[in-house]
Every structure is written in C-alpha cells, then in structure tokens.
CSV table of C-alpha atoms in Angstrom, one decimal:
chain,number,residue,atom,x,y,z
A,1,GLN,CA,-39.9,14.3,-27.6
A,2,ASP,CA,-37.3,17.0,-27.9
A,3,GLU,CA,-36.9,18.8,-31.2
A,4,ALA,CA,-33.2,17.9,-31.4
A,5,VAL,CA,-34.1,14.2,-31.1
A,6,THR,CA,-36.6,14.4,-34.0
A,7,ARG,CA,-34.0,16.1,-36.2
A,8,VAL,CA,-31.5,13.3,-35.5
A,9,GLN,CA,-34.1,10.6,-36.2
A,10,CYS,CA,-34.9,12.2,-39.6
A,11,ARG,CA,-31.2,12.0,-40.6
A,12,GLU,CA,-30.9,8.4,-39.4
A,13,ARG,CA,-34.1,7.1,-40.9
A,14,LEU,CA,-32.6,6.4,-44.3
A,15,GLY,CA,-30.0,4.0,-42.7
A,16,ARG,CA,-32.8,1.6,-42.0
A,17,LEU,CA,-33.4,1.0,-45.7
A,18,SER,CA,-30.0,-0.5,-46.2
A,19,PRO,CA,-29.5,-4.3,-45.9
A,20,ASN,CA,-25.9,-3.8,-44.9
A,21,GLY,CA,-26.4,-2.6,-41.3
A,22,PRO,CA,-25.1,1.0,-41.3
A,23,LYS,CA,-24.8,2.5,-37.8
A,24,GLU,CA,-27.7,4.8,-38.5
A,25,ALA,CA,-30.0,1.8,-38.7
A,26,TYR,CA,-29.1,0.7,-35.2
A,27,ASN,CA,-29.4,4.3,-33.9
A,28,ASP,CA,-32.8,4.9,-35.6
A,29,VAL,CA,-34.4,1.7,-34.3
A,30,ALA,CA,-33.1,2.4,-30.8
A,31,ARG,CA,-34.8,5.8,-30.8
A,32,ASP,CA,-38.1,4.6,-32.4
A,33,SER,CA,-40.5,4.1,-29.6
A,34,ALA,CA,-43.0,2.4,-32.0
A,35,LEU,CA,-40.5,-0.5,-32.5
A,36,THR,CA,-39.0,-0.6,-29.0
A,37,GLY,CA,-42.0,0.2,-26.8
A,38,SER,CA,-39.7,2.6,-24.8
A,39,THR,CA,-39.6,6.4,-24.8
A,40,ALA,CA,-36.6,6.5,-22.5
A,41,VAL,CA,-33.8,6.5,-25.1
A,42,THR,CA,-32.6,10.0,-26.1
A,43,ARG,CA,-29.0,9.2,-27.1
A,44,VAL,CA,-27.4,6.3,-29.0
A,45,ARG,CA,-23.9,5.7,-30.2
A,46,SER,CA,-22.8,2.6,-32.3
A,47,TYR,CA,-19.3,1.3,-32.6
A,48,ALA,CA,-18.3,-1.4,-35.2
A,49,ASP,CA,-15.5,-3.9,-35.3
A,50,SER,CA,-15.2,-4.8,-38.9
A,51,ASP,CA,-12.7,-7.6,-38.3
A,52,THR,CA,-15.1,-9.7,-36.2
A,53,GLY,CA,-18.6,-8.5,-37.3
A,54,ASP,CA,-19.4,-7.2,-33.8
A,55,VAL,CA,-21.4,-4.1,-33.2
A,56,THR,CA,-21.7,-2.4,-29.8
A,57,VAL,CA,-24.6,0.0,-29.3
A,58,TYR,CA,-24.6,2.2,-26.2
A,59,LEU,CA,-27.8,3.8,-25.0
A,60,ALA,CA,-28.6,6.7,-22.7
A,61,SER,CA,-31.6,8.5,-21.3
A,62,GLY,CA,-31.8,12.2,-20.7
A,63,GLY,CA,-30.5,11.7,-17.2
A,64,GLY,CA,-27.7,9.3,-18.0
A,65,ALA,CA,-27.8,5.5,-17.7
A,66,LEU,CA,-30.8,3.6,-19.2
A,67,PRO,CA,-32.9,1.4,-16.9
A,68,GLU,CA,-32.5,-2.4,-17.6
A,69,PRO,CA,-36.1,-3.0,-18.8
A,70,ASP,CA,-35.7,-0.3,-21.4
A,71,ARG,CA,-32.4,-1.7,-22.5
A,72,VAL,CA,-33.9,-5.1,-23.1
A,73,LEU,CA,-36.7,-3.7,-25.1
A,74,VAL,CA,-34.3,-1.8,-27.4
A,75,GLU,CA,-32.0,-4.8,-27.8
A,76,ASP,CA,-35.0,-7.0,-28.9
A,77,ALA,CA,-36.0,-4.3,-31.5
A,78,ILE,CA,-32.5,-4.0,-32.8
A,79,LEU,CA,-32.2,-7.8,-33.2
A,80,GLU,CA,-35.5,-7.8,-35.2
A,81,TRP,CA,-35.3,-4.6,-37.2
A,82,ALA,CA,-31.6,-3.6,-37.7
A,83,THR,CA,-29.3,-6.6,-37.7
A,84,PRO,CA,-28.1,-8.1,-40.9
A,85,LEU,CA,-26.7,-11.6,-41.3
A,86,CYS,CA,-23.3,-12.5,-39.7
A,87,ILE,CA,-23.5,-9.5,-37.3
A,88,THR,CA,-23.6,-9.8,-33.5
A,89,PRO,CA,-24.9,-6.6,-31.9
A,90,THR,CA,-24.3,-6.0,-28.2
A,91,VAL,CA,-26.7,-3.4,-26.7
A,92,LEU,CA,-25.5,-1.8,-23.5
A,93,SER,CA,-26.6,1.0,-21.2
A,94,CYS,CA,-24.1,3.7,-20.6
A,95,THR,CA,-22.3,4.3,-17.4
A,96,ALA,CA,-23.1,7.7,-16.0
A,97,VAL,CA,-20.1,9.8,-14.9
A,98,THR,CA,-21.4,12.4,-12.4
A,99,VAL,CA,-19.9,15.9,-12.9
A,100,HIS,CA,-20.4,18.4,-10.1
A,101,VAL,CA,-20.3,22.0,-11.2
A,102,THR,CA,-19.0,24.9,-9.0
A,103,TYR,CA,-19.1,28.3,-10.7
A,104,THR,CA,-18.9,32.0,-10.0
A,105,LEU,CA,-20.9,34.3,-12.3
A,106,TRP,CA,-20.6,38.1,-12.7
A,107,ILE,CA,-23.7,39.6,-14.2
A,108,TYR,CA,-25.1,43.2,-14.5
A,109,LYS,CA,-28.2,44.0,-12.4
A,110,SER,CA,-29.9,45.1,-15.6
A,111,CYS,CA,-30.8,41.5,-16.1
A,112,ASN,CA,-33.7,42.2,-13.7
A,113,ALA,CA,-33.5,38.8,-12.0
A,114,THR,CA,-32.8,37.8,-8.4
A,115,GLU,CA,-29.9,35.6,-7.5
A,116,ALA,CA,-32.3,32.7,-7.0
A,117,GLU,CA,-33.8,33.2,-10.4
A,118,ILE,CA,-30.4,33.3,-12.0
A,119,GLN,CA,-29.3,30.2,-10.2
A,120,ALA,CA,-32.5,28.3,-11.3
A,121,ALA,CA,-32.1,29.5,-15.0
A,122,VAL,CA,-28.4,28.4,-15.1
A,123,SER,CA,-29.2,25.0,-13.4
A,124,SER,CA,-31.9,24.4,-16.0
A,125,ALA,CA,-29.5,25.3,-18.9
A,126,LEU,CA,-26.8,23.0,-17.5
A,127,SER,CA,-29.3,20.2,-17.2
A,128,THR,CA,-30.4,20.6,-20.8
A,129,MET,CA,-26.8,20.8,-22.0
A,130,PHE,CA,-25.8,17.6,-20.2
A,131,SER,CA,-28.8,15.7,-21.4
A,132,GLN,CA,-27.8,16.5,-25.0
A,133,ARG,CA,-24.1,15.7,-25.0
A,134,PRO,CA,-23.3,12.6,-26.9
A,135,ILE,CA,-22.4,9.2,-25.4
A,136,GLY,CA,-18.6,9.0,-25.1
A,137,GLY,CA,-18.4,12.8,-25.1
A,138,ASP,CA,-17.5,15.1,-28.0
A,139,ILE,CA,-14.6,13.5,-29.9
A,140,ILE,CA,-12.0,15.6,-31.6
A,141,SER,CA,-10.3,13.7,-34.5
A,142,PRO,CA,-7.9,12.0,-34.6
A,143,ALA,CA,-8.7,11.0,-31.0
A,144,THR,CA,-10.9,7.9,-30.6
A,145,THR,CA,-12.3,8.9,-27.2
A,146,GLY,CA,-14.0,12.1,-26.2
A,147,ALA,CA,-14.8,14.3,-23.2
A,148,LEU,CA,-17.2,16.8,-21.7
A,149,TYR,CA,-15.2,20.0,-22.2
A,150,ARG,CA,-15.1,22.6,-19.4
A,151,SER,CA,-15.4,25.3,-22.0
A,152,MET,CA,-18.8,23.9,-22.9
A,153,ILE,CA,-19.9,24.3,-19.2
A,154,GLU,CA,-18.6,27.9,-19.1
A,155,SER,CA,-20.3,28.9,-22.4
A,156,THR,CA,-23.6,27.4,-21.3
A,157,ILE,CA,-23.6,29.4,-18.0
A,158,ARG,CA,-22.6,32.6,-19.8
A,159,SER,CA,-25.2,32.2,-22.5
A,160,VAL,CA,-28.2,32.2,-20.1
A,161,TYR,CA,-28.3,36.0,-19.7
A,162,PRO,CA,-26.8,38.4,-22.2
A,163,GLN,CA,-25.9,40.6,-19.2
A,164,ALA,CA,-23.4,38.0,-18.0
A,165,PHE,CA,-19.8,39.1,-18.7
A,166,ARG,CA,-17.6,36.7,-16.7
A,167,VAL,CA,-17.8,33.1,-15.6
A,168,SER,CA,-15.3,31.2,-13.5
A,169,VAL,CA,-15.7,27.4,-13.2
A,170,ALA,CA,-13.8,25.9,-10.2
A,171,THR,CA,-15.3,22.4,-10.6
A,172,PRO,CA,-14.6,20.5,-12.8
A,173,SER,CA,-11.1,21.8,-12.8
A,174,GLY,CA,-10.5,20.6,-16.4
A,175,ASP,CA,-12.1,18.5,-19.2
A,176,THR,CA,-13.9,15.3,-18.1
A,177,ALA,CA,-12.5,12.4,-20.1
A,178,LEU,CA,-15.1,9.8,-21.1
A,179,THR,CA,-14.8,6.3,-22.6
A,180,ASN,CA,-17.0,5.0,-25.4
A,181,GLY,CA,-19.6,3.6,-22.9
A,182,GLN,CA,-19.8,6.6,-20.6
A,183,VAL,CA,-22.0,9.6,-20.5
A,184,ALA,CA,-21.7,12.8,-18.4
A,185,SER,CA,-24.4,13.3,-15.9
A,186,LEU,CA,-25.0,16.6,-14.0
A,187,GLY,CA,-24.3,16.4,-10.3
A,188,LEU,CA,-24.5,19.0,-7.6
A,189,VAL,CA,-24.4,22.6,-8.9
A,190,THR,CA,-22.8,25.1,-6.5
A,191,PRO,CA,-23.2,28.7,-7.7
A,192,THR,CA,-21.9,32.1,-6.6
A,193,ILE,CA,-23.7,35.0,-8.2
A,194,ASN,CA,-22.2,38.5,-8.3
A,195,LEU,CA,-24.7,41.2,-9.3
A,196,VAL,CA,-22.8,44.2,-10.6
A,197,VAL,CA,-24.3,47.7,-10.8
C-alpha cells in the first residue's frame, strides 16, 4: 500500500484501544485489510452526531467511489471491531465528483523532455494528487464543508518539472465544492505545452 496510507494507519491505530469509539477507531478498522478482507479502501472520513449517537463513515478508493462488495466488508468489520454500545454506525461509499482539467504549461526546453513525456508526467502527478485528497475535500475552519482547490491543481502541475515557470488552468474555472460524502475524481486532462527556449 502507499506510504501515506501506512503513516495515517499508524496515527489512527491507538484509537482502536479506546472503548468510547473515537473516530480514529472507525478509520483504522476501515483501512485494516486483515479485519475487512478488502484492500480497496484508501480514504476514510467519519462524522459524528453526538445528540443521537449516530456515526457516518464515508469510504473511498484511490479512484473514487468504493465498490459495494467492499463497502459491505468494511461495514461488517466496523460493526464487529469499532462500535461501542449505543452507537449506530452508517458506512457509505463516497460519491465521485468528476473534475476535468484543462491547462496550459510554459516550461523551458532545458527539462529535456518531449511534449508527450511532459503530458504523461503531469497526468500521473494529477492522478496521484486526486487519489490522496480527503473525502469531503480540504476543509478550512470555520467552514464545515470542503473543496478541491484550483490552486492545488496548479501547484501540482507546476511541481512536476523545476523548469516549469507558468501554469494556467482553464478548467475547472474555480474551486470544486464538495459535500461530506463526495470525493473528487480526475476526469479528462486536456493539456497545452509550450516549450520555451
């Protein structure tokens, strides 16, 4: 599994020791393939309603929504390993929100790469970035919902080559707002590469 997933699991593992159901316990069990029998889960986000004792756990794979058979496996594991008394967990797969990316990149020829190689490297970097964004997007307090920020897309494209000096993103035209149960999924990537002497 990805190194970033392992680091998150290490931070959440202690939550499973508590009998009081901290959100880390739900998240840790959902990612533990030894308990769930599924290796598809890469992202988890738990939301609690302290007034009613309800917990909603959203799941996502690297590509977006989680297949139903995997969701069922995770739900069974959470009910067995992470649910204290008087709590009702609801385990749901995220809804994928497809985000198409159209960009123009200016880059010096000293990068020693062809346009096709640059396009492939940028597409790979975007795919990785999308697969690591949290469910519900990045939330800036005091807001309760998040977004996939356009600036994140721009910085990801620019960071692929140090010789890149300008990026213009036409699509999306702004930040992509996400609800708690949504996850951004990379759609069609349309590049324009300008190699500058």
